[in-house]
Amino acid sequence: MTNEIIIAPSILAANFARLGEEIAAIDAAGADWIHCDVMDGHFVPNISFGADVIKAIRPSTSKTFDVHLMITPVDCYLEAFAKAGADIITVHAEAGPHLDRSLQAIRALGKKAGVSLCPATPEAAIEYVLDRVDLILVMTVNPGFGGQSFLGSQLEKIRRIRAMIGDRPIRLEVDGGVTRDNAAVVAAAGADTLVAGSAVFRGNGSADYANNIAAIRVAAESGRVPKLQYGSASPVRTSESELVR
Ligand code: DX5
Ligand code: ZN
C-alpha cells in the first residue's frame, strides 16, 4: 500500500517574530504537517527553540506537529515535548547509545515515534528498530540550518530504506534542501513525506505559501508516475541527474 504524499513545512524558515501567524498561514496554505526543528547548539551547531515554544504555538493549528529533535541527550526531554503538544517525536540515531529505549519511551508517552539519520549514517543503524518506529527521517543536508543544498548522495539511502520498510506502516520522510525541482526524484526514490522550509516560506504570506506547497506536491506526485516514452511499450523514469540540483 502506498502512502499519500505529505508536505511538512519546516517552521525553522518562518518569521519567528510572527510564528503563530506564520503557522496559521501554512495551515491555510495546505500544509499537511507542521515540521518543528528543535536544535540545542550541541548535537547541531545552531539553537532554535524548545518545548515551551511548541506549547505556545500548539493552539495556532490542529495539524500534526512533526517534532524533529536535533538534541542530545534526548531521553530526558521526551515527556516535555509530548506534553507540549508534539504528535510525532523524532530522535536521531546518533543522539545516544540507547535508541531502542528512546523509541519505546516515545510510544509509551502515547506519541508516534520517528528516527532520523544524518547523511553519513548508513541505513544499517536502524535495522533492529524497524518495529519500534512509525517514521524514518532521512536528512539530505547536514542538520543545523535551513537553506542548504540537497545532498544527492542520500537518494540511494532513501531507496534502500524504502526496501527495508517493506509493507510495514512506516512513513519515509526526507528533510533538507527539498524543492519543487528535486521533489520528483525524492518521491521516485521512495519518500512519501517531504519536509521543506525555505522552499515553502518564500514570498509574502499564505497565497505564496500555497503556491509553493502545491508546486512541491505536484512535483512529488509526478515522480511516482512512471514516464511513458512516445512509442515505448514500457514506462521509463526521468534520469535523476536532470532533477537533483
Ligand atoms: C535542518 C532542518 C531542516 C531544514 C529544512 O537541520 O532539520 O528541516 O530546516 O530547511 P530547508 O528546506 O530550507 O533545507
Ligand atoms: Zn527537520
PDB file of C-alpha atoms and ligand atoms in Angstrom:
ATOM      1  CA  MET A   1       0.000   0.000   0.000  1.00  0.00           C
ATOM      2  CA  THR A   2       1.486   3.396  -0.997  1.00  0.00           C
ATOM      3  CA  ASN A   3       1.026   6.273   1.438  1.00  0.00           C
ATOM      4  CA  GLU A   4      -0.296   9.549   0.042  1.00  0.00           C
ATOM      5  CA  ILE A   5       2.293  12.339  -0.235  1.00  0.00           C
ATOM      6  CA  ILE A   6       2.590  14.517   2.899  1.00  0.00           C
ATOM      7  CA  ILE A   7       4.116  18.016   2.756  1.00  0.00           C
ATOM      8  CA  ALA A   8       5.540  19.168   6.092  1.00  0.00           C
ATOM      9  CA  PRO A   9       6.797  22.785   6.035  1.00  0.00           C
ATOM     10  CA  SER A  10       9.683  23.403   8.455  1.00  0.00           C
ATOM     11  CA  ILE A  11       8.973  26.412  10.679  1.00  0.00           C
ATOM     12  CA  LEU A  12      12.717  26.957  11.045  1.00  0.00           C
ATOM     13  CA  ALA A  13      12.306  29.060   7.877  1.00  0.00           C
ATOM     14  CA  ALA A  14       9.302  31.022   9.231  1.00  0.00           C
ATOM     15  CA  ASN A  15       9.392  34.586  10.551  1.00  0.00           C
ATOM     16  CA  PHE A  16       9.977  33.918  14.250  1.00  0.00           C
ATOM     17  CA  ALA A  17       8.639  37.374  15.129  1.00  0.00           C
ATOM     18  CA  ARG A  18       5.201  36.210  13.879  1.00  0.00           C
ATOM     19  CA  LEU A  19       5.439  32.455  14.416  1.00  0.00           C
ATOM     20  CA  GLY A  20       1.791  31.874  15.362  1.00  0.00           C
ATOM     21  CA  GLU A  21       0.567  33.806  12.332  1.00  0.00           C
ATOM     22  CA  GLU A  22       3.039  32.008  10.057  1.00  0.00           C
ATOM     23  CA  ILE A  23       1.757  28.625  11.262  1.00  0.00           C
ATOM     24  CA  ALA A  24      -1.842  29.666  10.679  1.00  0.00           C
ATOM     25  CA  ALA A  25      -0.780  30.805   7.192  1.00  0.00           C
ATOM     26  CA  ILE A  26       0.804  27.478   6.190  1.00  0.00           C
ATOM     27  CA  ASP A  27      -2.144  25.635   7.708  1.00  0.00           C
ATOM     28  CA  ALA A  28      -4.463  27.642   5.443  1.00  0.00           C
ATOM     29  CA  ALA A  29      -1.977  27.190   2.566  1.00  0.00           C
ATOM     30  CA  GLY A  30      -2.402  23.407   2.603  1.00  0.00           C
ATOM     31  CA  ALA A  31       0.411  22.128   4.829  1.00  0.00           C
ATOM     32  CA  ASP A  32      -0.354  18.557   5.911  1.00  0.00           C
ATOM     33  CA  TRP A  33       2.001  18.554   8.914  1.00  0.00           C
ATOM     34  CA  ILE A  34       4.000  21.255  10.737  1.00  0.00           C
ATOM     35  CA  HIS A  35       7.683  20.276  10.966  1.00  0.00           C
ATOM     36  CA  CYS A  36       9.253  21.689  14.148  1.00  0.00           C
ATOM     37  CA  ASP A  37      13.070  21.692  14.114  1.00  0.00           C
ATOM     38  CA  VAL A  38      14.378  21.646  17.681  1.00  0.00           C
ATOM     39  CA  MET A  39      18.102  22.389  17.900  1.00  0.00           C
ATOM     40  CA  ASP A  40      20.282  22.581  21.032  1.00  0.00           C
ATOM     41  CA  GLY A  41      23.586  24.050  19.792  1.00  0.00           C
ATOM     42  CA  HIS A  42      25.271  20.808  20.925  1.00  0.00           C
ATOM     43  CA  PHE A  43      24.094  17.986  18.671  1.00  0.00           C
ATOM     44  CA  VAL A  44      23.937  20.571  15.837  1.00  0.00           C
ATOM     45  CA  PRO A  45      25.774  23.930  15.572  1.00  0.00           C
ATOM     46  CA  ASN A  46      22.628  26.038  15.935  1.00  0.00           C
ATOM     47  CA  ILE A  47      19.987  26.790  18.573  1.00  0.00           C
ATOM     48  CA  SER A  48      16.313  27.098  17.574  1.00  0.00           C
ATOM     49  CA  PHE A  49      13.552  26.620  20.164  1.00  0.00           C
ATOM     50  CA  GLY A  50      12.329  24.243  22.904  1.00  0.00           C
ATOM     51  CA  ALA A  51       9.180  22.660  24.337  1.00  0.00           C
ATOM     52  CA  ASP A  52       7.793  25.978  25.643  1.00  0.00           C
ATOM     53  CA  VAL A  53       7.618  27.326  22.088  1.00  0.00           C
ATOM     54  CA  ILE A  54       5.894  24.140  20.895  1.00  0.00           C
ATOM     55  CA  LYS A  55       3.354  24.636  23.697  1.00  0.00           C
ATOM     56  CA  ALA A  56       2.859  28.293  22.754  1.00  0.00           C
ATOM     57  CA  ILE A  57       2.217  27.577  19.059  1.00  0.00           C
ATOM     58  CA  ARG A  58       0.076  24.470  19.611  1.00  0.00           C
ATOM     59  CA  PRO A  59      -3.215  26.473  19.592  1.00  0.00           C
ATOM     60  CA  SER A  60      -2.269  28.005  16.199  1.00  0.00           C
ATOM     61  CA  THR A  61      -3.310  24.872  14.260  1.00  0.00           C
ATOM     62  CA  SER A  62      -4.850  21.427  14.644  1.00  0.00           C
ATOM     63  CA  LYS A  63      -2.447  19.953  12.070  1.00  0.00           C
ATOM     64  CA  THR A  64       0.082  17.289  13.117  1.00  0.00           C
ATOM     65  CA  PHE A  65       3.162  18.593  14.940  1.00  0.00           C
ATOM     66  CA  ASP A  66       6.073  16.641  13.471  1.00  0.00           C
ATOM     67  CA  VAL A  67       8.803  17.393  16.021  1.00  0.00           C
ATOM     68  CA  HIS A  68      12.395  16.739  14.911  1.00  0.00           C
ATOM     69  CA  LEU A  69      14.701  16.657  17.937  1.00  0.00           C
ATOM     70  CA  MET A  70      18.248  17.543  16.968  1.00  0.00           C
ATOM     71  CA  ILE A  71      19.365  17.417  20.585  1.00  0.00           C
ATOM     72  CA  THR A  72      21.494  15.260  22.871  1.00  0.00           C
ATOM     73  CA  PRO A  73      20.867  13.942  25.437  1.00  0.00           C
ATOM     74  CA  VAL A  74      17.291  13.394  24.282  1.00  0.00           C
ATOM     75  CA  ASP A  75      15.517  10.897  26.623  1.00  0.00           C
ATOM     76  CA  CYS A  76      15.231  13.427  29.447  1.00  0.00           C
ATOM     77  CA  TYR A  77      13.249  15.846  27.238  1.00  0.00           C
ATOM     78  CA  LEU A  78      10.763  13.459  25.585  1.00  0.00           C
ATOM     79  CA  GLU A  79       7.989  13.957  28.149  1.00  0.00           C
ATOM     80  CA  ALA A  80       8.228  17.748  27.918  1.00  0.00           C
ATOM     81  CA  PHE A  81       7.733  17.668  24.138  1.00  0.00           C
ATOM     82  CA  ALA A  82       4.925  15.151  24.441  1.00  0.00           C
ATOM     83  CA  LYS A  83       3.119  17.361  26.991  1.00  0.00           C
ATOM     84  CA  ALA A  84       3.781  20.483  24.890  1.00  0.00           C
ATOM     85  CA  GLY A  85       1.702  19.041  22.043  1.00  0.00           C
ATOM     86  CA  ALA A  86       4.017  17.038  19.747  1.00  0.00           C
ATOM     87  CA  ASP A  87       2.203  14.335  17.767  1.00  0.00           C
ATOM     88  CA  ILE A  88       5.296  12.705  16.246  1.00  0.00           C
ATOM     89  CA  ILE A  89       8.617  12.828  18.085  1.00  0.00           C
ATOM     90  CA  THR A  90      11.698  12.013  16.036  1.00  0.00           C
ATOM     91  CA  VAL A  91      15.096  11.383  17.626  1.00  0.00           C
ATOM     92  CA  HIS A  92      18.445  10.970  15.926  1.00  0.00           C
ATOM     93  CA  ALA A  93      20.048   7.531  15.820  1.00  0.00           C
ATOM     94  CA  GLU A  94      23.302   9.388  16.576  1.00  0.00           C
ATOM     95  CA  ALA A  95      21.959  11.197  19.681  1.00  0.00           C
ATOM     96  CA  GLY A  96      22.726   8.499  22.217  1.00  0.00           C
ATOM     97  CA  PRO A  97      23.623   4.873  22.914  1.00  0.00           C
ATOM     98  CA  HIS A  98      20.099   3.554  23.596  1.00  0.00           C
ATOM     99  CA  LEU A  99      17.953   4.270  20.527  1.00  0.00           C
ATOM    100  CA  ASP A 100      15.614   1.315  21.103  1.00  0.00           C
ATOM    101  CA  ARG A 101      14.837   2.558  24.604  1.00  0.00           C
ATOM    102  CA  SER A 102      14.244   6.130  23.370  1.00  0.00           C
ATOM    103  CA  LEU A 103      11.748   4.934  20.757  1.00  0.00           C
ATOM    104  CA  GLN A 104       9.913   2.779  23.276  1.00  0.00           C
ATOM    105  CA  ALA A 105       9.722   5.789  25.613  1.00  0.00           C
ATOM    106  CA  ILE A 106       8.124   7.945  22.894  1.00  0.00           C
ATOM    107  CA  ARG A 107       5.418   5.341  22.260  1.00  0.00           C
ATOM    108  CA  ALA A 108       4.894   4.894  25.998  1.00  0.00           C
ATOM    109  CA  LEU A 109       4.050   8.625  26.058  1.00  0.00           C
ATOM    110  CA  GLY A 110       1.303   7.940  23.516  1.00  0.00           C
ATOM    111  CA  LYS A 111       3.106   9.604  20.610  1.00  0.00           C
ATOM    112  CA  LYS A 112       4.278   8.320  17.223  1.00  0.00           C
ATOM    113  CA  ALA A 113       7.995   7.528  17.179  1.00  0.00           C
ATOM    114  CA  GLY A 114      10.448   8.602  14.487  1.00  0.00           C
ATOM    115  CA  VAL A 115      14.140   8.028  13.932  1.00  0.00           C
ATOM    116  CA  SER A 116      16.387  10.295  11.877  1.00  0.00           C
ATOM    117  CA  LEU A 117      19.745   9.586  10.177  1.00  0.00           C
ATOM    118  CA  CYS A 118      22.419  12.188   9.406  1.00  0.00           C
ATOM    119  CA  PRO A 119      23.899  11.980   5.882  1.00  0.00           C
ATOM    120  CA  ALA A 120      26.969   9.977   6.961  1.00  0.00           C
ATOM    121  CA  THR A 121      24.961   7.393   8.923  1.00  0.00           C
ATOM    122  CA  PRO A 122      24.159   4.201   6.993  1.00  0.00           C
ATOM    123  CA  GLU A 123      20.658   2.695   6.973  1.00  0.00           C
ATOM    124  CA  ALA A 124      22.032  -0.316   8.873  1.00  0.00           C
ATOM    125  CA  ALA A 125      21.837   1.847  12.010  1.00  0.00           C
ATOM    126  CA  ILE A 126      18.036   1.379  12.111  1.00  0.00           C
ATOM    127  CA  GLU A 127      17.869  -2.263  11.011  1.00  0.00           C
ATOM    128  CA  TYR A 128      16.933  -3.512  14.508  1.00  0.00           C
ATOM    129  CA  VAL A 129      14.386  -0.801  15.387  1.00  0.00           C
ATOM    130  CA  LEU A 130      12.031  -1.011  12.393  1.00  0.00           C
ATOM    131  CA  ASP A 131       9.276  -2.356  14.609  1.00  0.00           C
ATOM    132  CA  ARG A 132       9.743   0.497  17.070  1.00  0.00           C
ATOM    133  CA  VAL A 133       9.101   3.338  14.566  1.00  0.00           C
ATOM    134  CA  ASP A 134       6.217   4.974  12.719  1.00  0.00           C
ATOM    135  CA  LEU A 135       8.521   7.255  10.707  1.00  0.00           C
ATOM    136  CA  ILE A 136      12.076   7.232   9.325  1.00  0.00           C
ATOM    137  CA  LEU A 137      13.582  10.653   8.563  1.00  0.00           C
ATOM    138  CA  VAL A 138      16.469  10.805   6.103  1.00  0.00           C
ATOM    139  CA  MET A 139      18.493  14.027   6.376  1.00  0.00           C
ATOM    140  CA  THR A 140      19.503  15.314   2.949  1.00  0.00           C
ATOM    141  CA  VAL A 141      21.590  18.105   4.450  1.00  0.00           C
ATOM    142  CA  ASN A 142      23.915  18.147   7.446  1.00  0.00           C
ATOM    143  CA  PRO A 143      21.454  19.194  10.171  1.00  0.00           C
ATOM    144  CA  GLY A 144      21.530  22.635  11.754  1.00  0.00           C
ATOM    145  CA  PHE A 145      20.468  25.141   9.147  1.00  0.00           C
ATOM    146  CA  GLY A 146      17.782  25.727   6.552  1.00  0.00           C
ATOM    147  CA  GLY A 147      18.552  26.883   3.027  1.00  0.00           C
ATOM    148  CA  GLN A 148      21.298  24.332   2.306  1.00  0.00           C
ATOM    149  CA  SER A 149      21.659  22.357  -0.932  1.00  0.00           C
ATOM    150  CA  PHE A 150      20.195  18.868  -1.289  1.00  0.00           C
ATOM    151  CA  LEU A 151      22.739  16.033  -0.938  1.00  0.00           C
ATOM    152  CA  GLY A 152      22.076  13.726  -3.904  1.00  0.00           C
ATOM    153  CA  SER A 153      24.216  11.049  -2.226  1.00  0.00           C
ATOM    154  CA  GLN A 154      21.213  10.295   0.017  1.00  0.00           C
ATOM    155  CA  LEU A 155      18.968   9.073  -2.813  1.00  0.00           C
ATOM    156  CA  GLU A 156      20.476   5.573  -2.651  1.00  0.00           C
ATOM    157  CA  LYS A 157      19.872   5.528   1.126  1.00  0.00           C
ATOM    158  CA  ILE A 158      16.227   6.510   0.546  1.00  0.00           C
ATOM    159  CA  ARG A 159      15.834   3.674  -1.945  1.00  0.00           C
ATOM    160  CA  ARG A 160      17.440   1.164   0.428  1.00  0.00           C
ATOM    161  CA  ILE A 161      15.269   2.265   3.365  1.00  0.00           C
ATOM    162  CA  ARG A 162      12.147   2.044   1.213  1.00  0.00           C
ATOM    163  CA  ALA A 163      13.101  -1.592   0.557  1.00  0.00           C
ATOM    164  CA  MET A 164      13.787  -2.194   4.284  1.00  0.00           C
ATOM    165  CA  ILE A 165      10.342  -0.849   5.217  1.00  0.00           C
ATOM    166  CA  GLY A 166       8.574  -3.415   3.031  1.00  0.00           C
ATOM    167  CA  ASP A 167       4.885  -3.463   3.951  1.00  0.00           C
ATOM    168  CA  ARG A 168       5.367  -2.035   7.444  1.00  0.00           C
ATOM    169  CA  PRO A 169       3.187   1.034   8.287  1.00  0.00           C
ATOM    170  CA  ILE A 170       6.176   3.383   8.370  1.00  0.00           C
ATOM    171  CA  ARG A 171       6.397   6.786   6.681  1.00  0.00           C
ATOM    172  CA  LEU A 172       9.654   7.687   4.894  1.00  0.00           C
ATOM    173  CA  GLU A 173      10.389  11.386   5.379  1.00  0.00           C
ATOM    174  CA  VAL A 174      13.113  13.470   3.698  1.00  0.00           C
ATOM    175  CA  ASP A 175      14.406  16.698   5.179  1.00  0.00           C
ATOM    176  CA  GLY A 176      16.829  19.287   3.857  1.00  0.00           C
ATOM    177  CA  GLY A 177      17.139  21.120   0.553  1.00  0.00           C
ATOM    178  CA  VAL A 178      13.842  19.762  -0.778  1.00  0.00           C
ATOM    179  CA  THR A 179      12.331  21.954  -3.520  1.00  0.00           C
ATOM    180  CA  ARG A 180       9.889  21.723  -6.421  1.00  0.00           C
ATOM    181  CA  ASP A 181      12.918  20.945  -8.605  1.00  0.00           C
ATOM    182  CA  ASN A 182      14.004  17.763  -6.783  1.00  0.00           C
ATOM    183  CA  ALA A 183      10.729  16.589  -5.187  1.00  0.00           C
ATOM    184  CA  ALA A 184      10.048  14.239  -8.105  1.00  0.00           C
ATOM    185  CA  VAL A 185      13.330  12.356  -7.763  1.00  0.00           C
ATOM    186  CA  VAL A 186      12.928  12.263  -3.969  1.00  0.00           C
ATOM    187  CA  ALA A 187       9.465  10.672  -4.286  1.00  0.00           C
ATOM    188  CA  ALA A 188      10.655   8.360  -7.049  1.00  0.00           C
ATOM    189  CA  ALA A 189      13.361   7.099  -4.681  1.00  0.00           C
ATOM    190  CA  GLY A 190      10.654   6.131  -2.182  1.00  0.00           C
ATOM    191  CA  ALA A 191       9.968   9.107   0.099  1.00  0.00           C
ATOM    192  CA  ASP A 192       6.309   9.789   0.911  1.00  0.00           C
ATOM    193  CA  THR A 193       6.761  12.687   3.360  1.00  0.00           C
ATOM    194  CA  LEU A 194       8.652  15.813   2.320  1.00  0.00           C
ATOM    195  CA  VAL A 195       9.934  18.492   4.677  1.00  0.00           C
ATOM    196  CA  ALA A 196      10.586  21.889   3.114  1.00  0.00           C
ATOM    197  CA  GLY A 197      11.499  25.129   4.833  1.00  0.00           C
ATOM    198  CA  SER A 198      12.968  27.754   2.529  1.00  0.00           C
ATOM    199  CA  ALA A 199      11.103  26.321  -0.474  1.00  0.00           C
ATOM    200  CA  VAL A 200       7.772  26.978   1.293  1.00  0.00           C
ATOM    201  CA  PHE A 201       8.405  30.153   3.299  1.00  0.00           C
ATOM    202  CA  ARG A 202       9.289  32.322   0.316  1.00  0.00           C
ATOM    203  CA  GLY A 203       7.097  35.153  -0.940  1.00  0.00           C
ATOM    204  CA  ASN A 204       4.724  37.018   1.287  1.00  0.00           C
ATOM    205  CA  GLY A 205       2.087  35.109   3.186  1.00  0.00           C
ATOM    206  CA  SER A 206      -0.482  32.392   2.666  1.00  0.00           C
ATOM    207  CA  ALA A 207      -1.141  32.763  -1.077  1.00  0.00           C
ATOM    208  CA  ASP A 208       2.551  32.416  -1.945  1.00  0.00           C
ATOM    209  CA  TYR A 209       2.954  29.629   0.592  1.00  0.00           C
ATOM    210  CA  ALA A 210       0.012  27.786  -1.001  1.00  0.00           C
ATOM    211  CA  ASN A 211       1.612  28.019  -4.445  1.00  0.00           C
ATOM    212  CA  ASN A 212       4.925  26.783  -3.060  1.00  0.00           C
ATOM    213  CA  ILE A 213       3.343  23.822  -1.244  1.00  0.00           C
ATOM    214  CA  ALA A 214       1.249  22.901  -4.271  1.00  0.00           C
ATOM    215  CA  ALA A 215       4.279  23.021  -6.590  1.00  0.00           C
ATOM    216  CA  ILE A 216       6.230  20.655  -4.330  1.00  0.00           C
ATOM    217  CA  ARG A 217       3.233  18.316  -4.021  1.00  0.00           C
ATOM    218  CA  VAL A 218       2.599  18.184  -7.787  1.00  0.00           C
ATOM    219  CA  ALA A 219       6.290  17.540  -8.424  1.00  0.00           C
ATOM    220  CA  ALA A 220       6.404  14.750  -5.844  1.00  0.00           C
ATOM    221  CA  GLU A 221       3.282  13.098  -7.300  1.00  0.00           C
ATOM    222  CA  SER A 222       4.839  13.288 -10.780  1.00  0.00           C
ATOM    223  CA  GLY A 223       7.867  11.384  -9.513  1.00  0.00           C
ATOM    224  CA  ARG A 224       5.660   8.457  -8.528  1.00  0.00           C
ATOM    225  CA  VAL A 225       4.176   8.062 -12.017  1.00  0.00           C
ATOM    226  CA  PRO A 226       6.265   6.002 -14.485  1.00  0.00           C
ATOM    227  CA  LYS A 227       7.031   8.100 -17.607  1.00  0.00           C
ATOM    228  CA  LEU A 228       5.731   6.620 -20.883  1.00  0.00           C
ATOM    229  CA  GLN A 229       8.153   7.428 -23.753  1.00  0.00           C
ATOM    230  CA  TYR A 230       6.432   8.073 -27.127  1.00  0.00           C
ATOM    231  CA  GLY A 231       6.182   4.748 -28.909  1.00  0.00           C
ATOM    232  CA  SER A 232       7.581   2.921 -25.915  1.00  0.00           C
ATOM    233  CA  ALA A 233       5.653  -0.032 -24.571  1.00  0.00           C
ATOM    234  CA  SER A 234       7.195   0.275 -21.138  1.00  0.00           C
ATOM    235  CA  PRO A 235       7.429   3.249 -18.766  1.00  0.00           C
ATOM    236  CA  VAL A 236      10.826   4.899 -18.315  1.00  0.00           C
ATOM    237  CA  ARG A 237      11.931   7.116 -15.475  1.00  0.00           C
ATOM    238  CA  THR A 238      13.368  10.596 -15.802  1.00  0.00           C
ATOM    239  CA  SER A 239      17.101  10.441 -15.194  1.00  0.00           C
ATOM    240  CA  GLU A 240      17.979  11.579 -11.676  1.00  0.00           C
ATOM    241  CA  SER A 241      20.775  13.896 -12.753  1.00  0.00           C
ATOM    242  CA  GLU A 242      18.215  16.052 -14.567  1.00  0.00           C
ATOM    243  CA  LEU A 243      16.209  16.564 -11.375  1.00  0.00           C
ATOM    244  CA  VAL A 244      18.634  16.995  -8.482  1.00  0.00           C
ATOM    245  CA  ARG A 245      20.184  20.475  -8.350  1.00  0.00           C
TER     246      ARG A 245
HETATM  247  C1  DX5 B   1      17.947  21.312   9.067  1.00  0.00           C
HETATM  248  C2  DX5 B   1      16.485  21.076   9.375  1.00  0.00           C
HETATM  249  C3  DX5 B   1      15.642  21.046   8.120  1.00  0.00           C
HETATM  250  C4  DX5 B   1      15.641  22.353   7.448  1.00  0.00           C
HETATM  251  C5  DX5 B   1      14.911  22.296   6.151  1.00  0.00           C
HETATM  252  O1  DX5 B   1      18.713  20.826  10.108  1.00  0.00           O
HETATM  253  O2  DX5 B   1      16.320  19.836  10.007  1.00  0.00           O
HETATM  254  O3  DX5 B   1      14.288  20.740   8.427  1.00  0.00           O
HETATM  255  O4  DX5 B   1      15.045  23.307   8.298  1.00  0.00           O
HETATM  256  O5  DX5 B   1      15.032  23.554   5.609  1.00  0.00           O
HETATM  257  P1  DX5 B   1      15.260  23.699   4.043  1.00  0.00           P
HETATM  258  O6  DX5 B   1      14.035  23.070   3.413  1.00  0.00           O
HETATM  259  O7  DX5 B   1      15.345  25.180   3.813  1.00  0.00           O
HETATM  260  O8  DX5 B   1      16.527  22.964   3.719  1.00  0.00           O
HETATM  261 ZN    ZN B   2      13.977  18.828  10.353  1.00  0.00          ZN
END
